Tab-separated table of C-alpha atoms and ligand atoms in Angstrom:
chain	number	residue	atom	x	y	z
A	1140	MET	CA	11.896	-26.841	-1.268
A	1141	LYS	CA	10.642	-28.611	1.874
A	1142	PRO	CA	7.029	-27.894	2.887
A	1143	LYS	CA	6.955	-25.574	5.887
A	1144	PRO	CA	4.611	-25.814	8.842
A	1145	ALA	CA	1.908	-23.147	8.905
A	1146	SER	CA	3.419	-21.608	12.050
A	1147	ILE	CA	6.360	-20.247	10.018
A	1148	PRO	CA	5.706	-16.731	8.741
A	1149	ALA	CA	5.976	-16.078	5.006
A	1150	VAL	CA	8.381	-13.203	5.742
A	1151	LEU	CA	10.300	-12.673	8.954
A	1152	CYS	CA	12.578	-9.634	9.293
A	1153	ARG	CA	14.589	-9.266	12.471
A	1154	ASP	CA	16.391	-6.128	13.588
A	1155	LEU	CA	17.146	-4.734	10.109
A	1156	TRP	CA	19.525	-1.773	9.874
A	1157	LYS	CA	20.277	0.093	6.665
A	1158	SER	CA	21.866	3.487	6.030
A	1159	PHE	CA	22.829	5.441	2.920
A	1160	GLY	CA	25.723	7.877	2.366
A	1161	GLU	CA	28.946	8.530	4.242
A	1162	GLU	CA	29.870	10.345	7.457
A	1163	THR	CA	28.028	13.681	7.810
A	1164	ALA	CA	25.757	12.921	4.835
A	1165	ARG	CA	24.844	9.537	6.268
A	1166	ILE	CA	21.187	8.788	6.874
A	1167	GLU	CA	20.006	5.837	8.906
A	1168	VAL	CA	16.861	4.668	7.128
A	1169	LEU	CA	16.100	1.350	8.826
A	1170	ARG	CA	16.969	1.338	12.510
A	1171	GLY	CA	16.036	-2.036	13.902
A	1172	VAL	CA	13.027	-3.039	11.826
A	1173	ASP	CA	11.118	-6.120	12.945
A	1174	PHE	CA	8.420	-7.178	10.515
A	1175	ARG	CA	6.506	-10.319	9.654
A	1176	ALA	CA	3.984	-11.209	6.974
A	1177	ARG	CA	1.812	-14.278	7.375
A	1178	PHE	CA	0.752	-16.806	4.728
A	1179	GLY	CA	-2.740	-16.216	3.382
A	1180	GLU	CA	-2.645	-12.515	4.282
A	1181	LEU	CA	-2.426	-9.153	2.585
A	1182	SER	CA	0.036	-7.137	4.708
A	1183	PHE	CA	0.292	-3.379	4.231
A	1184	ILE	CA	3.271	-1.199	5.129
A	1185	VAL	CA	2.483	2.504	5.462
A	1186	GLY	CA	4.423	5.576	6.557
A	1187	PRO	CA	5.475	9.079	5.480
A	1188	SER	CA	7.360	9.704	2.240
A	1189	GLY	CA	11.063	9.033	2.682
A	1190	CYS	CA	10.628	6.882	5.803
A	1191	GLY	CA	12.186	3.824	4.168
A	1192	LYS	CA	9.303	1.762	2.785
A	1193	THR	CA	10.914	1.102	-0.607
A	1194	THR	CA	14.223	0.407	1.145
A	1195	LEU	CA	12.542	-2.196	3.350
A	1196	LEU	CA	10.827	-3.875	0.371
A	1197	SER	CA	14.167	-3.969	-1.476
A	1198	VAL	CA	15.826	-5.672	1.502
A	1199	ILE	CA	12.978	-8.199	1.788
A	1200	ALA	CA	13.261	-8.920	-1.947
A	1201	GLY	CA	17.044	-9.329	-1.670
A	1202	LEU	CA	17.770	-6.414	-4.019
A	1203	LEU	CA	19.543	-4.498	-1.252
A	1204	ASN	CA	21.601	-5.878	1.613
A	1205	ALA	CA	20.948	-4.682	5.142
A	1206	GLU	CA	23.963	-3.853	7.301
A	1207	ARG	CA	22.540	-5.801	10.196
A	1208	GLY	CA	19.668	-8.147	10.830
A	1209	SER	CA	18.112	-11.033	8.953
A	1210	VAL	CA	15.354	-11.790	6.460
A	1211	GLU	CA	13.736	-15.203	6.201
A	1212	LEU	CA	11.343	-15.998	3.362
A	1213	PHE	CA	9.217	-19.124	3.941
A	1214	GLY	CA	11.607	-20.099	6.752
A	1215	GLU	CA	14.646	-19.846	4.476
A	1216	ASN	CA	17.510	-17.406	4.995
A	1217	VAL	CA	17.834	-16.304	1.375
A	1218	ALA	CA	21.106	-14.439	2.040
A	1219	GLY	CA	22.640	-17.833	2.861
A	1220	LEU	CA	21.972	-19.189	-0.638
A	1221	SER	CA	24.580	-19.030	-3.371
A	1222	GLY	CA	24.184	-16.292	-6.015
A	1223	ARG	CA	22.684	-18.704	-8.548
A	1224	GLU	CA	20.324	-20.289	-6.050
A	1225	ARG	CA	19.193	-16.862	-4.917
A	1226	ILE	CA	18.360	-15.814	-8.489
A	1227	LYS	CA	16.453	-19.063	-9.034
A	1228	PHE	CA	14.609	-18.658	-5.741
A	1229	ARG	CA	13.649	-15.082	-6.549
A	1230	ARG	CA	12.538	-15.896	-10.089
A	1231	ARG	CA	10.386	-18.794	-8.946
A	1232	HIS	CA	8.894	-17.489	-5.725
A	1233	LEU	CA	8.775	-13.683	-5.868
A	1234	GLY	CA	6.729	-11.186	-7.863
A	1235	PHE	CA	7.471	-7.461	-7.614
A	1236	VAL	CA	5.775	-4.278	-8.632
A	1237	PHE	CA	8.259	-1.431	-8.257
A	1238	GLN	CA	7.419	2.268	-7.938
A	1239	GLN	CA	8.979	2.634	-11.384
A	1240	CYS	CA	7.464	-0.088	-13.524
A	1241	ASN	CA	10.628	-1.239	-15.344
A	1242	LEU	CA	8.774	-2.716	-18.311
A	1243	LEU	CA	10.866	-3.900	-21.256
A	1244	PRO	CA	10.371	-1.261	-23.993
A	1245	ALA	CA	10.734	-3.646	-26.942
A	1246	LEU	CA	7.966	-5.965	-25.713
A	1247	THR	CA	4.201	-5.434	-25.901
A	1248	ALA	CA	2.055	-5.266	-22.771
A	1249	ALA	CA	1.091	-8.946	-23.110
A	1250	GLU	CA	4.715	-10.009	-23.698
A	1251	ASN	CA	5.872	-7.984	-20.696
A	1252	ALA	CA	3.210	-9.624	-18.539
A	1253	ALA	CA	4.363	-13.055	-19.760
A	1254	VAL	CA	8.090	-12.570	-19.020
A	1255	PRO	CA	8.217	-14.700	-15.813
A	1256	LEU	CA	6.529	-17.608	-17.624
A	1257	LEU	CA	8.858	-17.315	-20.632
A	1258	ALA	CA	11.799	-17.321	-18.202
A	1259	ALA	CA	10.367	-20.484	-16.625
A	1260	GLY	CA	10.322	-22.203	-20.035
A	1261	TRP	CA	6.633	-21.910	-20.979
A	1262	LYS	CA	5.732	-22.006	-24.667
A	1263	ARG	CA	5.410	-18.472	-26.008
A	1264	ARG	CA	1.751	-18.785	-27.005
A	1265	ALA	CA	0.589	-20.193	-23.692
A	1266	ALA	CA	2.638	-17.631	-21.736
A	1267	ILE	CA	1.237	-14.706	-23.696
A	1268	ALA	CA	-2.302	-16.080	-23.417
A	1269	ARG	CA	-1.935	-16.257	-19.624
A	1270	GLY	CA	-0.432	-12.734	-19.487
A	1271	THR	CA	-3.287	-11.447	-21.646
A	1272	GLU	CA	-5.856	-13.057	-19.339
A	1273	LEU	CA	-4.512	-11.075	-16.381
A	1274	LEU	CA	-4.389	-7.850	-18.399
A	1275	VAL	CA	-8.044	-8.345	-19.290
A	1276	GLN	CA	-8.917	-8.773	-15.601
A	1277	LEU	CA	-7.126	-5.481	-14.986
A	1278	GLY	CA	-9.186	-3.656	-17.611
A	1279	LEU	CA	-6.448	-3.531	-20.277
A	1280	GLU	CA	-8.089	-5.630	-22.976
A	1281	ALA	CA	-7.658	-2.897	-25.573
A	1282	ARG	CA	-3.961	-2.372	-24.736
A	1283	VAL	CA	-2.464	-5.884	-24.807
A	1284	ARG	CA	-0.538	-5.247	-28.033
A	1285	ALA	CA	0.651	-1.753	-27.065
A	1286	PHE	CA	4.298	-1.034	-26.252
A	1287	PRO	CA	5.133	0.536	-22.870
A	1288	THR	CA	5.943	3.998	-24.286
A	1289	LYS	CA	2.371	4.141	-25.621
A	1290	LEU	CA	0.838	3.328	-22.234
A	1291	SER	CA	-0.180	5.764	-19.509
A	1292	GLY	CA	1.518	5.545	-16.084
A	1293	GLY	CA	-1.486	3.727	-14.616
A	1294	GLU	CA	-1.609	1.284	-17.543
A	1295	GLN	CA	2.111	0.546	-17.177
A	1296	GLN	CA	1.580	-0.057	-13.478
A	1297	ARG	CA	-1.133	-2.632	-14.205
A	1298	VAL	CA	1.074	-4.415	-16.762
A	1299	ALA	CA	3.775	-4.574	-14.075
A	1300	LEU	CA	1.223	-6.049	-11.683
A	1301	ALA	CA	0.189	-8.691	-14.234
A	1302	ARG	CA	3.883	-9.568	-14.638
A	1303	ALA	CA	4.230	-9.884	-10.839
A	1304	LEU	CA	1.277	-12.286	-10.550
A	1305	VAL	CA	1.439	-14.317	-13.765
A	1306	HIS	CA	3.646	-17.123	-12.408
A	1307	GLN	CA	1.679	-17.367	-9.130
A	1308	PRO	CA	4.684	-16.636	-6.911
A	1309	ARG	CA	4.495	-17.409	-3.191
A	1310	LEU	CA	5.400	-13.831	-2.269
A	1311	VAL	CA	4.160	-10.751	-4.108
A	1312	ILE	CA	5.702	-7.402	-3.162
A	1313	CYS	CA	4.081	-4.195	-4.437
A	1314	ASP	CA	5.320	-0.642	-4.018
A	1315	GLU	CA	2.374	1.784	-4.372
A	1316	PRO	CA	0.459	-0.412	-6.846
A	1317	THR	CA	-2.559	1.903	-6.989
A	1318	ALA	CA	-0.793	5.293	-6.868
A	1319	ALA	CA	-1.504	6.200	-10.495
A	1320	LEU	CA	-4.951	4.617	-10.722
A	1321	ASP	CA	-8.521	5.853	-10.531
A	1322	HIS	CA	-10.950	4.276	-8.098
A	1323	ALA	CA	-12.234	1.487	-10.378
A	1324	ALA	CA	-8.773	0.427	-11.584
A	1325	GLY	CA	-7.438	0.572	-8.003
A	1326	GLU	CA	-10.225	-1.727	-6.843
A	1327	ALA	CA	-9.485	-4.220	-9.650
A	1328	VAL	CA	-5.817	-4.259	-8.640
A	1329	MET	CA	-6.589	-4.784	-4.959
A	1330	GLU	CA	-9.098	-7.529	-5.720
A	1331	LEU	CA	-6.458	-9.442	-7.682
A	1332	LEU	CA	-3.920	-8.953	-4.885
A	1333	ALA	CA	-6.419	-10.032	-2.232
A	1334	ALA	CA	-7.180	-13.168	-4.294
A	1335	ALA	CA	-3.442	-13.905	-4.609
A	1336	ALA	CA	-3.050	-13.496	-0.833
A	1337	LEU	CA	-5.880	-15.942	-0.112
A	1338	ARG	CA	-3.797	-18.919	-1.211
A	1339	PRO	CA	-2.614	-20.580	2.016
A	1340	ASP	CA	1.005	-20.910	0.821
A	1341	SER	CA	1.246	-17.322	-0.435
A	1342	ALA	CA	1.583	-13.833	0.984
A	1343	VAL	CA	1.259	-10.336	-0.440
A	1344	ILE	CA	2.978	-7.210	0.909
A	1345	VAL	CA	1.787	-3.817	-0.276
A	1346	VAL	CA	3.283	-0.401	0.418
A	1347	THR	CA	0.718	2.311	-0.080
A	1348	HIS	CA	-0.390	5.834	0.769
A	1349	ASP	CA	-3.789	5.145	-0.741
A	1350	THR	CA	-6.301	5.228	2.121
A	1351	ARG	CA	-9.063	4.167	-0.309
A	1352	VAL	CA	-7.620	0.631	-0.331
A	1353	PHE	CA	-6.778	0.218	3.383
A	1354	ARG	CA	-9.908	-1.898	3.885
A	1355	PHE	CA	-8.304	-4.692	1.814
A	1356	ALA	CA	-5.506	-5.117	4.378
A	1357	ASP	CA	-5.363	-7.984	6.857
A	1358	THR	CA	-2.650	-6.133	8.801
A	1359	ILE	CA	-1.167	-2.632	8.560
A	1360	ALA	CA	2.405	-2.033	9.781
A	1361	HIS	CA	3.454	1.585	10.338
A	1362	LEU	CA	7.057	2.424	9.465
A	1363	ASP	CA	8.310	5.616	11.025
A	1364	ASP	CA	11.568	6.810	12.495
A	1365	GLY	CA	13.318	3.733	11.123
A	1366	ARG	CA	11.183	1.228	12.980
A	1367	ILE	CA	7.849	-0.542	12.710
A	1368	ALA	CA	5.205	0.179	15.272
A	1369	ARG	CA	3.277	-2.870	16.407
A	1370	PRO	CA	1.019	-3.981	13.506
A	1371	LYS	CA	-2.672	-3.344	14.088
A	1372	THR	CA	-5.673	-5.045	12.551
A	1373	PRO	CA	-7.436	-2.346	10.518
A	1374	SER	CA	-10.718	-1.087	11.912
A	1375	PRO	CA	-13.713	-2.218	9.843
B	1475	ATP	N1	20.357	4.661	-3.068
B	1475	ATP	C1	20.179	5.650	-2.183
B	1475	ATP	N2	21.177	6.488	-1.860
B	1475	ATP	C2	21.019	7.465	-0.951
B	1475	ATP	N3	19.874	7.690	-0.279
B	1475	ATP	C3	18.833	6.887	-0.537
B	1475	ATP	C4	18.919	5.831	-1.506
B	1475	ATP	N4	17.719	5.202	-1.556
B	1475	ATP	C5	16.933	5.845	-0.675
B	1475	ATP	N5	17.586	6.861	-0.064
B	1475	ATP	C6	17.053	7.739	0.974
B	1475	ATP	O1	16.546	6.909	2.013
B	1475	ATP	C7	15.324	7.424	2.523
B	1475	ATP	C8	14.250	6.363	2.384
B	1475	ATP	O2	13.976	6.178	1.003
B	1475	ATP	P1	12.797	5.214	0.509
B	1475	ATP	O3	12.813	5.262	-0.957
B	1475	ATP	O4	12.946	3.900	1.172
B	1475	ATP	O5	11.511	5.983	1.112
B	1475	ATP	P2	9.964	5.666	0.932
B	1475	ATP	O6	9.384	5.492	2.303
B	1475	ATP	O7	9.779	4.560	-0.020
B	1475	ATP	O8	9.412	7.046	0.317
B	1475	ATP	P3	8.227	7.306	-0.746
B	1475	ATP	O9	6.939	7.123	0.038
B	1475	ATP	O10	8.431	8.735	-1.144
B	1475	ATP	O11	8.374	6.358	-1.875
B	1475	ATP	C9	15.047	8.701	1.750
B	1475	ATP	O12	15.487	9.786	2.540
B	1475	ATP	C10	15.876	8.548	0.496
B	1475	ATP	O13	16.272	9.803	0.012
B	1476	MG	MG1	9.010	4.469	-1.914
């Protein structure tokens, strides 16, 4: 991919519209969303339950198509790529943490964390060592060989975070990454995300209700009534 000038945002969403359901049961979730996330920044999206935060993240990640509007990642209109190119782009450049963790049940925590590296052709040992390193940073040293069904919700969430960061993607997208965590674990997660966002060619987007972690944000965008209010810099 061509290097992009710094003036291009990492993520640029213009006038996104998305609804679910038919006729009388139809709900308009996104109603003209404009959003941008800059390189080197940790961007938060907040808003009431059901306002469309997960829907917006899914559209940004290319997992859902909007009915109208456009999404550019690193200056590239990903919807314009062929199916194969889009999968390759996503695998290489994106890391996700979903609200449901979607870990692979037959793999241990360390193997789950290593999946993006294995998919990129890394040797198994090196990939698992790198996955384990991240799990240790997230306080899961004692759980690296455990299978997902033996992990608590908060432990599963941290394994999913390790998997999202392990291949150093340019864009990390996290849906409520600290929801199931206590204060100390939540801080460890946010510190890793803040470090990932510091890289000048990377960006991190976090959806959260967790006011304890708002101070980590470089910008906070409020989604309500299907639109984003003008992003504000958080007060110190
Ligand atoms: N696949 C779907 N089919 C029908 N309705 C949907 C679908 N996905 C989401 N919705 C509805 O769209 C609205 C927005 O959902 P979304 O999951 O984006 O909200 P959210 O802001 O992430 O909420 P929360 O904070 O509770 O996670 C909700 O009213 C939800 O019920
Ligand atoms: Mg949600």
